[in-house]
Coordinates of C-alpha atoms in Angstrom, one line a residue:
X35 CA 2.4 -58.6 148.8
X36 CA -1.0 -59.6 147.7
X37 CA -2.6 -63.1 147.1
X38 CA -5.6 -63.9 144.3
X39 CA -7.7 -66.6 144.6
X40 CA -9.2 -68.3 142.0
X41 CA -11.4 -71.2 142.8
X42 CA -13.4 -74.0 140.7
X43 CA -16.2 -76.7 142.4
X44 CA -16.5 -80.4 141.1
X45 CA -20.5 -80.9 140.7
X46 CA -22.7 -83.1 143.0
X47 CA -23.4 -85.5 139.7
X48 CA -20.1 -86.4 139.5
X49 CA -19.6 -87.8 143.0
X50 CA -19.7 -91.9 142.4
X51 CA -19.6 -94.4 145.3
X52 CA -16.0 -95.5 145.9
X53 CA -16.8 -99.3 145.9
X54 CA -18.9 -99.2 142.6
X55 CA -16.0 -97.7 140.7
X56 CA -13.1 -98.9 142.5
X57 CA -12.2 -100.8 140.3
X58 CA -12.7 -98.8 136.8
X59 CA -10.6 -95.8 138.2
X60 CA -7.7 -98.1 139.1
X61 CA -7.2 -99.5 135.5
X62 CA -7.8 -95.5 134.3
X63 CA -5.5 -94.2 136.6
X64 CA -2.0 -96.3 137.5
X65 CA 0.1 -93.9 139.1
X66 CA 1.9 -94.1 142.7
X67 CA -0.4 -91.5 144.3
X68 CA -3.4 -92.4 143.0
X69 CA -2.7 -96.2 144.8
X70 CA -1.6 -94.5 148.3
X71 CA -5.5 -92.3 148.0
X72 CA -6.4 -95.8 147.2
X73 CA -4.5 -97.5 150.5
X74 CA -5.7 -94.4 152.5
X75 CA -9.7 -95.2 151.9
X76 CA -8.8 -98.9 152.0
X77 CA -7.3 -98.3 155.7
X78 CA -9.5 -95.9 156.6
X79 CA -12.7 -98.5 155.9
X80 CA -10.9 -101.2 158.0
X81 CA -10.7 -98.4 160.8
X82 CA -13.9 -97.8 160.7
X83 CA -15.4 -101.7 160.4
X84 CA -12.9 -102.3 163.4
X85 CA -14.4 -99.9 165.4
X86 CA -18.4 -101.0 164.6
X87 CA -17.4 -104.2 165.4
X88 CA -15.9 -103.3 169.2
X89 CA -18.8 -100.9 169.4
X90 CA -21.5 -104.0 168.8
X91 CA -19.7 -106.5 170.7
X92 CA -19.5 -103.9 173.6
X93 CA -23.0 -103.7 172.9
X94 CA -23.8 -107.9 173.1
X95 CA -21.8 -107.4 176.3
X96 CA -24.0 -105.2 178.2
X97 CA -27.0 -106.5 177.5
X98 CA -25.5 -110.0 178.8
X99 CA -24.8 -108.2 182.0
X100 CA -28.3 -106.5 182.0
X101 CA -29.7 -109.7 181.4
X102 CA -27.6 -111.5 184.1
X103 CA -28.3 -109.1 186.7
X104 CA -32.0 -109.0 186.4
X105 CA -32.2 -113.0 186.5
X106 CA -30.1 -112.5 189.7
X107 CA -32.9 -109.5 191.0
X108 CA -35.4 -112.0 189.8
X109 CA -34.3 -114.6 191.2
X110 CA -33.6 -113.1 195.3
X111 CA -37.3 -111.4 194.6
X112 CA -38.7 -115.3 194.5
X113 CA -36.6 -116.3 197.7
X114 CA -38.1 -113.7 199.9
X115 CA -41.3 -114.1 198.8
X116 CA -40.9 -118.2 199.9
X117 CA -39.3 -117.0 203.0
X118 CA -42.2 -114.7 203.8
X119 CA -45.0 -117.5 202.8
X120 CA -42.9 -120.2 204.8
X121 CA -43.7 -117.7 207.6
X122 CA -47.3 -117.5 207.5
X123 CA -47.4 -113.9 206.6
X124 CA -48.6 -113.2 203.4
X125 CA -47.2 -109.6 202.4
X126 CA -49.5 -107.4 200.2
X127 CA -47.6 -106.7 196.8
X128 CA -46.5 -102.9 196.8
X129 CA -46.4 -100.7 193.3
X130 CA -43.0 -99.0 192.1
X131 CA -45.2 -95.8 192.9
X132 CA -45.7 -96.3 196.4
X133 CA -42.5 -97.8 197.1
X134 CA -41.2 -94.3 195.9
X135 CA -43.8 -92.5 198.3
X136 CA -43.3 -94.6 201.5
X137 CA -40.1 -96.2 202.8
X138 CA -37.2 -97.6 200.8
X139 CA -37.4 -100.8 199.3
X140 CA -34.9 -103.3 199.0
X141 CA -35.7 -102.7 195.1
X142 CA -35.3 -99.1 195.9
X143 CA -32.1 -99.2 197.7
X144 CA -30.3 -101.7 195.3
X145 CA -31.7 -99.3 192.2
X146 CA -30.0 -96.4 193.7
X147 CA -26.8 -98.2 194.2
X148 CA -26.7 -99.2 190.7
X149 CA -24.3 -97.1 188.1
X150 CA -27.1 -94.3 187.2
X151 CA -24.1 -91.9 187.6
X152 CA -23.8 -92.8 183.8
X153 CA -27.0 -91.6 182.9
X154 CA -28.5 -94.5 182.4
X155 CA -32.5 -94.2 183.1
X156 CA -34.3 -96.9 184.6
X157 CA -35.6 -99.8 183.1
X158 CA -39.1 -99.2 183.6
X159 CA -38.8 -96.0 182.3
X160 CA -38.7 -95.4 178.7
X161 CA -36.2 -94.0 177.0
X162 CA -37.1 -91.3 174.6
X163 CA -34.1 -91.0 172.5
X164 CA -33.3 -91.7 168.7
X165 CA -30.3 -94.0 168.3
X166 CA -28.0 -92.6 166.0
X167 CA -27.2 -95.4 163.3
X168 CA -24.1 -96.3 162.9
X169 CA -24.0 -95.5 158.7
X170 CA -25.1 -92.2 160.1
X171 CA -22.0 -92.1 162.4
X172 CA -19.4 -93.5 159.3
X173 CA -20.7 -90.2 157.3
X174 CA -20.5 -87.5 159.5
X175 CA -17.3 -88.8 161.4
X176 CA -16.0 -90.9 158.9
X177 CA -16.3 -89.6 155.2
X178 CA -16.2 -85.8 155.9
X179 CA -14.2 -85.3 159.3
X180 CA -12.3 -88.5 159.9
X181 CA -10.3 -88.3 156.6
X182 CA -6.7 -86.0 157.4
X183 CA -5.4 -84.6 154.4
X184 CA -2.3 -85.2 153.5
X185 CA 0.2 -82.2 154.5
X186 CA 1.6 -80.0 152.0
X187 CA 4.6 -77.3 152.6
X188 CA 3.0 -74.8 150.6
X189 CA 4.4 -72.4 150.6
X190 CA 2.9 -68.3 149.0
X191 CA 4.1 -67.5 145.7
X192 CA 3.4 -71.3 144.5
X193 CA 0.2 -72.1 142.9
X194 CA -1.0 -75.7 143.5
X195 CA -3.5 -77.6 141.7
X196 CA -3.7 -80.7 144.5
X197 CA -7.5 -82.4 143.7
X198 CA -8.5 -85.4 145.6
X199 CA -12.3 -86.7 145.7
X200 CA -12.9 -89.0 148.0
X201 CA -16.2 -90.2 148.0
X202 CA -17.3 -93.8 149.3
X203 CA -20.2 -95.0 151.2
X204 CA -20.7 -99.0 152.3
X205 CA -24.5 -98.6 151.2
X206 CA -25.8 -97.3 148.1
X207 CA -28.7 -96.4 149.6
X208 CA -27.5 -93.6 151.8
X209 CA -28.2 -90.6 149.7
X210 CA -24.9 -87.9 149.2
X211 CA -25.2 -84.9 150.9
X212 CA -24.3 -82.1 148.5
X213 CA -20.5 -82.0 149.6
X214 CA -18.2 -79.8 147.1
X215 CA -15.3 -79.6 146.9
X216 CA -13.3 -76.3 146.3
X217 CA -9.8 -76.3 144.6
X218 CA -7.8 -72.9 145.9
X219 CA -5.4 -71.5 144.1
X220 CA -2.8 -69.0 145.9
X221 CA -0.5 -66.9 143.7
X222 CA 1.7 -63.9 145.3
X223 CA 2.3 -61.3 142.8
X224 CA 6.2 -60.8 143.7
X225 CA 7.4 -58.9 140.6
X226 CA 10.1 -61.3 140.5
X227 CA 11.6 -62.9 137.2
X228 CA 13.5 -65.7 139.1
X229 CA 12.3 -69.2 138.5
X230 CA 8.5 -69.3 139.7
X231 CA 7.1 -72.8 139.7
X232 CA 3.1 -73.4 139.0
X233 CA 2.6 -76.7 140.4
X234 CA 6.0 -76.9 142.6
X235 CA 7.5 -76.2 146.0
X236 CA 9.8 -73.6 146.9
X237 CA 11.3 -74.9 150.0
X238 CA 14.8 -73.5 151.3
X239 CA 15.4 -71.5 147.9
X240 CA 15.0 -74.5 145.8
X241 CA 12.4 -75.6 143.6
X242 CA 10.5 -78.9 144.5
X243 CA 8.1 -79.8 141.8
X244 CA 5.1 -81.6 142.7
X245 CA 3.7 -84.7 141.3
X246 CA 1.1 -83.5 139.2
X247 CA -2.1 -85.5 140.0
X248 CA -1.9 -84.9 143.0
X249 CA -4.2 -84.4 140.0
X250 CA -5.0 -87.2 137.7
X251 CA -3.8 -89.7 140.4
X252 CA -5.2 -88.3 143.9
X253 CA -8.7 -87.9 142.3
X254 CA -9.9 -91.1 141.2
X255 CA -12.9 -89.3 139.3
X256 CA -10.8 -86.7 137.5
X257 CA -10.5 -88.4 134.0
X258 CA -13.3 -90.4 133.8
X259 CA -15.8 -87.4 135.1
X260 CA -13.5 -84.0 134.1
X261 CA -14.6 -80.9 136.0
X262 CA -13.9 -78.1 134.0
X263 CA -11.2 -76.0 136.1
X264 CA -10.2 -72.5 136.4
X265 CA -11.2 -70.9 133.4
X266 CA -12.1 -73.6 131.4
X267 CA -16.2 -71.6 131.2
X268 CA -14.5 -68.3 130.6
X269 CA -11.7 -69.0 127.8
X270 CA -12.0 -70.7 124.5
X271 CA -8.9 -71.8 123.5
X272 CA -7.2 -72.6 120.3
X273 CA -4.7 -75.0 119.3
X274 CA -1.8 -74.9 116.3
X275 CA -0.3 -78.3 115.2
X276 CA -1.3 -81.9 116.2
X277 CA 2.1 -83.5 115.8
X278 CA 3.2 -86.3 118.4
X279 CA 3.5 -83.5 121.1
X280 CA 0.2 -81.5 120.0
X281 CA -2.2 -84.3 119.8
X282 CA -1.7 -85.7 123.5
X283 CA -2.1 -82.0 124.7
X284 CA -5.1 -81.6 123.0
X285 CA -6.6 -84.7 124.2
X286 CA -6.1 -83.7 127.6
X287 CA -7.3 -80.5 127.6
X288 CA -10.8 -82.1 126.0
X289 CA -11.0 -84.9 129.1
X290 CA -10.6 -81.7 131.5
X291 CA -14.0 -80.1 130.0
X292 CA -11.6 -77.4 128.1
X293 CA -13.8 -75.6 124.8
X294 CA -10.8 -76.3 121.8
X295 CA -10.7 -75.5 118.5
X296 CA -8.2 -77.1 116.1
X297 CA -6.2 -76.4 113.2
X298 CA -3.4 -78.5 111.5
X299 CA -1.6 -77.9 107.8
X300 CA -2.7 -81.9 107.2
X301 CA -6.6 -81.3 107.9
X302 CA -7.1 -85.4 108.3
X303 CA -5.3 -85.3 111.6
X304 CA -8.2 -83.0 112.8
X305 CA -10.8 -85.7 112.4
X306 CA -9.8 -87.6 115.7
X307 CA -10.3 -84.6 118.0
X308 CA -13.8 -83.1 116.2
X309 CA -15.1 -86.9 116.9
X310 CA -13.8 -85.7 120.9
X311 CA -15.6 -82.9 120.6
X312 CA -13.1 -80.4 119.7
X313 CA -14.4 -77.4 116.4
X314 CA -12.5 -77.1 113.6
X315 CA -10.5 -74.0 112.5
X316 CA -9.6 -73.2 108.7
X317 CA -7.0 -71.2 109.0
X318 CA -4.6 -70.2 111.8
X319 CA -5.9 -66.4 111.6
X320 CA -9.9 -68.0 112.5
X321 CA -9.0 -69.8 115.1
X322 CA -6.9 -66.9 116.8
X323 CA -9.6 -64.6 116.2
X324 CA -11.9 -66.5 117.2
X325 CA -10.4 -67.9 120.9
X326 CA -9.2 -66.1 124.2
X327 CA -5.9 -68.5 124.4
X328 CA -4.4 -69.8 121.2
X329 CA -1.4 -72.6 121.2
X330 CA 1.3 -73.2 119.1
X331 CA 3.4 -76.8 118.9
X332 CA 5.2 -77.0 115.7
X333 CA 8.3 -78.4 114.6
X334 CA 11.1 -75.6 113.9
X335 CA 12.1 -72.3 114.0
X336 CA 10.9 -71.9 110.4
X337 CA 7.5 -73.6 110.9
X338 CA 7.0 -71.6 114.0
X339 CA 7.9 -68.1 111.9
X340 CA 5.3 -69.3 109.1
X341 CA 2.2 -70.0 111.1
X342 CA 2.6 -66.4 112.7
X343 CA 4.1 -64.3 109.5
X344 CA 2.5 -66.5 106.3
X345 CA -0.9 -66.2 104.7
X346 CA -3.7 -66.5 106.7
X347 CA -1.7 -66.8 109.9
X348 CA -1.7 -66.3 113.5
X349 CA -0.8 -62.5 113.0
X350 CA -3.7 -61.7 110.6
X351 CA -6.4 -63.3 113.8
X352 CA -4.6 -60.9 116.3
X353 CA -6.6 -58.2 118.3
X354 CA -6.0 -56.0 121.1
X355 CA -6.7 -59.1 124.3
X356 CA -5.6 -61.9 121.8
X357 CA -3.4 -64.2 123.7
X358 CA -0.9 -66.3 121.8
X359 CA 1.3 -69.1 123.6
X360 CA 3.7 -71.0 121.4
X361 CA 4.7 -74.3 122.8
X362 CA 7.5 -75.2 119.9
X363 CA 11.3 -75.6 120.9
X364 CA 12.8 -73.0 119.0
X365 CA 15.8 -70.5 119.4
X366 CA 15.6 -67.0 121.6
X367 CA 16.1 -65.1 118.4
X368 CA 12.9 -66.5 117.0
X369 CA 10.3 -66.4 120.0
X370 CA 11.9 -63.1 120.4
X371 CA 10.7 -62.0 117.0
X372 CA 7.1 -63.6 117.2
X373 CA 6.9 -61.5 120.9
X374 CA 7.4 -58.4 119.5
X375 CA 5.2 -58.9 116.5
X376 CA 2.3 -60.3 118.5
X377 CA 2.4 -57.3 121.1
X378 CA 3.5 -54.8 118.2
X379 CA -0.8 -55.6 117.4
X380 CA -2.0 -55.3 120.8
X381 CA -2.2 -59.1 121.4
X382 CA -0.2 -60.7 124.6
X383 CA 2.1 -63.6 124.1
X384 CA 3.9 -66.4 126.3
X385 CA 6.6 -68.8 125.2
X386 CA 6.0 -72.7 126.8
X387 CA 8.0 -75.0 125.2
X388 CA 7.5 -78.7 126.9
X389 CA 10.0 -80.9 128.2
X390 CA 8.6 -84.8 127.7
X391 CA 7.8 -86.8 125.0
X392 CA 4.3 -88.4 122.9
X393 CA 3.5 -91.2 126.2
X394 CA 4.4 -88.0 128.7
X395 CA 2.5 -86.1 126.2
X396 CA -0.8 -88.5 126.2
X397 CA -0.4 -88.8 129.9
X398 CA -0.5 -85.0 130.9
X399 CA 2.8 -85.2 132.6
X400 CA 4.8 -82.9 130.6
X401 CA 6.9 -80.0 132.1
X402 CA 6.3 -76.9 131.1
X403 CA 9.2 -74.3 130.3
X404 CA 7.3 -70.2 130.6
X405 CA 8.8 -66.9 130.2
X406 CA 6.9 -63.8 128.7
X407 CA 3.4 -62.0 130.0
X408 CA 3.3 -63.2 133.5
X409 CA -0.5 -62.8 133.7
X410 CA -1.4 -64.8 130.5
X411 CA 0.9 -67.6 132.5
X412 CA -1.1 -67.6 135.5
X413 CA -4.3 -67.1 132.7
X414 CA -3.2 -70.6 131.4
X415 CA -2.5 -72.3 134.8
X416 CA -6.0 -74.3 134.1
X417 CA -4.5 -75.2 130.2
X418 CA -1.2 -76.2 131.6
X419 CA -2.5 -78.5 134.3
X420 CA -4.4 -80.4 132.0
X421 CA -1.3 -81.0 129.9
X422 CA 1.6 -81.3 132.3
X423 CA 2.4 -81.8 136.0
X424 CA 5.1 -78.8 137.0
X425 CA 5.2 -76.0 135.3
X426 CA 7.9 -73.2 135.9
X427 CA 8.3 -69.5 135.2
X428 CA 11.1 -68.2 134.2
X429 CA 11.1 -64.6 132.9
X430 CA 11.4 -62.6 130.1
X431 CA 10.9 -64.4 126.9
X432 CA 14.0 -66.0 125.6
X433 CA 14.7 -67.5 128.9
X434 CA 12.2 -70.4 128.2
X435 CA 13.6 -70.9 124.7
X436 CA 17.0 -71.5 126.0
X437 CA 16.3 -73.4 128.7
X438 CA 14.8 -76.1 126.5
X439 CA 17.6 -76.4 124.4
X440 CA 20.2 -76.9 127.5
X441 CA 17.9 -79.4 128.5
X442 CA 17.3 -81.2 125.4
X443 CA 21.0 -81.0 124.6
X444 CA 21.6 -83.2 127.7
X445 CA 19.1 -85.6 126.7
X446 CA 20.5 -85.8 122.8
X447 CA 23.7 -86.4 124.4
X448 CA 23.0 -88.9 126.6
X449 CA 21.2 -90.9 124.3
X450 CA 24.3 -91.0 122.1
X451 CA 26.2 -91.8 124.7
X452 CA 23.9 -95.0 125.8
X453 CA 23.9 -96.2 121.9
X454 CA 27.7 -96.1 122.2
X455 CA 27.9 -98.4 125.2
X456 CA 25.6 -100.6 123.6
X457 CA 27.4 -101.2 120.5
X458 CA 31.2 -101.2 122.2
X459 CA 29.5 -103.9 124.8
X460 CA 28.3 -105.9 121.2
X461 CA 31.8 -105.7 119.7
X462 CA 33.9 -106.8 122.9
X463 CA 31.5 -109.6 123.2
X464 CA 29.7 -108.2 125.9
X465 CA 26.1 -109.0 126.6
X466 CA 23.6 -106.0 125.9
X467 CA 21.1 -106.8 127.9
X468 CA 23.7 -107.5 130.7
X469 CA 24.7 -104.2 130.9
X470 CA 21.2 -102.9 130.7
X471 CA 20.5 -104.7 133.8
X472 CA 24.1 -103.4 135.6
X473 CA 22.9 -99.7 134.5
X474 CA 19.4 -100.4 136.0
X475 CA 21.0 -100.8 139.3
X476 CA 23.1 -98.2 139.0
X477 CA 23.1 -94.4 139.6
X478 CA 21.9 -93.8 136.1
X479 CA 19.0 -95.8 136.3
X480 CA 16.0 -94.0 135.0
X481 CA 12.8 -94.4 133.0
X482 CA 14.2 -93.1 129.7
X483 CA 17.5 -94.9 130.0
X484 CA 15.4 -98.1 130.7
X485 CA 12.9 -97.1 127.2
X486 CA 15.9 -96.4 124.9
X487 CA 17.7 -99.3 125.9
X488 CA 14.6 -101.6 125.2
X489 CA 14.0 -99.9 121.9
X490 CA 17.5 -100.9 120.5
X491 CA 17.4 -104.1 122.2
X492 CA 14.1 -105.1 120.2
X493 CA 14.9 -103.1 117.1
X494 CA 11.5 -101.2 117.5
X495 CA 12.6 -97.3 116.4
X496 CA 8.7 -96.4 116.4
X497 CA 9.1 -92.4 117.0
X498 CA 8.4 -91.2 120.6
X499 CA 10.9 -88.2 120.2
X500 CA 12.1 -87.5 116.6
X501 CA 15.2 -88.0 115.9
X502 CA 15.4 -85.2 113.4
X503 CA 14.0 -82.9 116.3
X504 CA 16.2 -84.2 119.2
X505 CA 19.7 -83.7 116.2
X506 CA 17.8 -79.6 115.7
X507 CA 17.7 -78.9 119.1
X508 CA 21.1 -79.6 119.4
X509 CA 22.3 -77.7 116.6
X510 CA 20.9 -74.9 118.3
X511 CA 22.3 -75.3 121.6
X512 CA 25.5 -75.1 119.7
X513 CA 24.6 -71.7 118.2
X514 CA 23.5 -70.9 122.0
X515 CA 26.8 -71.8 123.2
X516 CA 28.6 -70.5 120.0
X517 CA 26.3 -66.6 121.0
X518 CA 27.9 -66.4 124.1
X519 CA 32.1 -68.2 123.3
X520 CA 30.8 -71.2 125.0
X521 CA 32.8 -74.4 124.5
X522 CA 29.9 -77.2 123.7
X523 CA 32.1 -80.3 122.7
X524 CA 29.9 -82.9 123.9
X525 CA 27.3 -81.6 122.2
X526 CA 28.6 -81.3 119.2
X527 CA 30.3 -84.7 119.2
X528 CA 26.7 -86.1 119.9
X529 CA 25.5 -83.7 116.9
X530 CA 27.3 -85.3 114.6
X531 CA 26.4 -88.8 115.4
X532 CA 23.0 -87.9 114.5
X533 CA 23.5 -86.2 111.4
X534 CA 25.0 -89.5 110.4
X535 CA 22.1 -91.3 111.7
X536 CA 19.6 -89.0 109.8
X537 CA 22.0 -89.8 106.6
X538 CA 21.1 -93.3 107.0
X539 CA 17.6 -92.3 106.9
X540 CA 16.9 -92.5 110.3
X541 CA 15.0 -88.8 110.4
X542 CA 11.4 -90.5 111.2
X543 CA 12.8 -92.7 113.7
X544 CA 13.1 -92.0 117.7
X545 CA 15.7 -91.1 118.7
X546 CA 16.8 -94.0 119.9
X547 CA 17.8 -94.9 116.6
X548 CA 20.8 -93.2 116.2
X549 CA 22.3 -96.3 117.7
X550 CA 22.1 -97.8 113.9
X551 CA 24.9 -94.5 113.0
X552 CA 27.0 -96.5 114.6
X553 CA 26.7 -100.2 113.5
X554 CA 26.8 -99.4 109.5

């Protein structure tokens, strides 16, 4: 068993004062762990005024006691020297000096019974020591060392990409010292082809992914300032298609300092990303030839064969060290095809489709689906953090490509299902909206049962998942089922809902429209 570690520092520059920026990285970044970094500084600074204040009153309190005792000394030193006029004997005045030489003093004997066991010196002597400030103290036992990280049961054989920055000073003008901080990245080479999760947990056997920022949302500088991660100076990378899916991925790799170039058959949609910052490719072949890592996020299994096999394509830009990653949800026959192909010319290829949709897309919270050249994965472990939040290997290719069709043939179903509800709630005189709100409380509450729902309630099909795409995927579940004498009846039941929605020209729409299949 061996470990690698790969590492990556966030630069001095981009350290900002928490209280300056507060407020812009809360309206940048929304999500639950970026507010509980936010409720952690928040408590922290309360700790930390709590505890000047007790130290200052403590303070005011000792030098009322100092004060009151020396009145007191001050005030017995006048009575004896009455009592010793009163008696007709003036007394010659005696310095501290030869007080100390000759016999003990009253002064001396009530000095020595005074709490010097604390180390306190003398008051007439003077005390030589630089108080430490207490902005001084909040830095170096505040900022750097009073801060506890939040535990994580890592455990070898899972990469993390956990960032947090916290940096936050009460007075601008205490200058930053030149703290870094340094991401670490453990992989175990096991050799295994069981289910290996890049930004998730193994714990008992199981996979536990992790919410990926610990990322965007446990840094709060991460967007707004990227830091180029690992491999980000090393490997240019290239990117195939700018459809919904496509564009939000290459958007994010730009904010996380990654060096893209583009290419998309309708060169317009190119424009966006060049004004980003991204280069412009001509042809498929340039910008393979041209890049370390090139992706792929197309539509089908016949767009997916073109850009690799037609003119000017990915095939033609292949060298020996040419890595190819395609991204689109096809079937194992075709990633299967464009593996061998690729290799066949010395180049080294992954599959990744993505499970998510455009918002999940434009966030970076996608999951990513691997199987193929294990070391290309854990060569696009920077990529695929910019683009998703858990990312899981899973073998030889194929595995990937099948994967994503199980999983999208549950989704296609379900929404079917939910648009049938809806309609036999609206024909029994049922309220929609009603039984929204009964699901919603329900076991099957979720975040896309609570989006599809909205979209049918407000008529507003605007495309976050094609339907065309989502009624392909499972048409080729089907044929996955059919490959191996697997009984898929839901599926197709749910297939042929949508084929009736796309009939009804409903191909453009999201998904969500194939509610409309059944009210015409």
């Amino acid at each position: 068993m061996s470990e690698a570690w790969s590492s990556a520092w966030i630069k001095v520059e981009q350290l900002k004062p928490y209280h300056a920026h507060k407020e812009e990285m809360i309206k940048i970044n929304k999500g639950k762990r970026f507010q509980q970094a936010v409720d952690a500084v928040e408590e922290f600074l309360k700790k930390g005024k709590g505890k000047d204040q007790a130290s200052h009153n403590s303070a005011e309190e000792k030098n009322r006691r100092n004060s009151s005792e020396e009145r007191g000394k001050a005030a017995a030193g006048e009575e004896k020297r009455k009592a010793g006029l009163s008696d007709g004997k003036p007394k010659k005045r005696v310095s501290s000096v030869s007080s100390e030489r000759g016999s003990k003093s009253p002064l001396k004997r009530t000095y020595e019974q005074s709490p010097r066991k604390r180390g306190r010196p003398p008051k007439d002597e003077k005390d030589l020591t630089i108080p430490e400030s207490s902005t001084v103290k909040r830095m170096m036992t505040g900022t750097v060392a009073g801060f506890k990280w939040p535990p994580s049961p890592v455990k070898d054989g899972d990469p993390h990409f956990h960032h947090f920055l916290l940096s936050q000073t009460e007075k601008p003008a205490v200058c930053y010292q030149a703290i870094s901080k340094k991401l670490k990245v453990c992989e175990e080479e096991t050799g295994s082809t069981s289910i290996q999760a890049a930004d998730s947990t193994a714990i008992n056997g199981s996979i536990t992914p992790t919410d990926k920022k610990l990322d965007k949302e446990f840094d709060p500088l991460a967007e707004a300032f990227p830091d180029p991660q690992p491999g980000v100076a090393t490997n240019r990378i290239g990117f195939l298609g700018l459809g919904l899916m496509g564009s939000g991925i290459v958007s994010n790799l730009l904010k996380m300092g990654h060096t893209v170039t583009v290419w998309n058959r309708t060169a317009e949609k190119c424009d966006l990303f060049i004004q980003e910052g991204a280069r412009l490719g001509r042809t498929p072949a340039e910008v393979v030839s041209t890049c370390d890592i090139t992706f792929a996020c197309v539509s089908d299994p016949k767009a997916a064969k073109d850009l690799v096999l037609g003119p000017s394509g990915v095939l033609q830009g292949i060298r020996p060290g040419k890595c190819y990653v395609d991204m689109s949800t096809v079937d194992a026959d075709t990633v299967t095809e464009l593996a061998q192909v690729i290799v066949s010319r010395g180049g080294r290829f992954l599959e990744a489709p993505v499970s998510g949709n455009q918002q999940l897309s434009n966030d970076g919270m996608l999951v990513i689906l691997a199987a193929g050249d294990r070391g290309l994965y854990e060569d696009c472990s920077s990529c695929f953090q910019a683009m998703g939040k858990t990312s899981f290997f899973l073998g030889e290719v194929g595995n990937a490509a099948k994967m994503m069709l199980i999983v999208n043939m549950v989704q296609g179903s379900f929404m079917a299902t939910i648009a049938e509800g809806l309609t036999l709630a609206q024909v029994t005189g049922q309220s929609q909206q009603t039984l929204l709100d009964i699901l919603n409380q329900g076991q099957l509450a979720s975040i896309f049962l609570d989006q599809k729902c909205q979209n049918i309630l407000q008529g507003n099909f605007k495309p976050d998942f094609y339907l065309k795409y989502i009624q392909k995927d499972l048409r080729l579940a089907i044929a996955l089922g059919d490959s191996v004498n697997h009984p898929t009846p839901m599926a197709a039941a749910a297939n042929e809902v949508y084929k009736r929605a796309k009939a009804l020209d409903q191909s453009d729409n999201d998904m969500s429209a194939v509610y409309r299949a059944y009210i015409h």
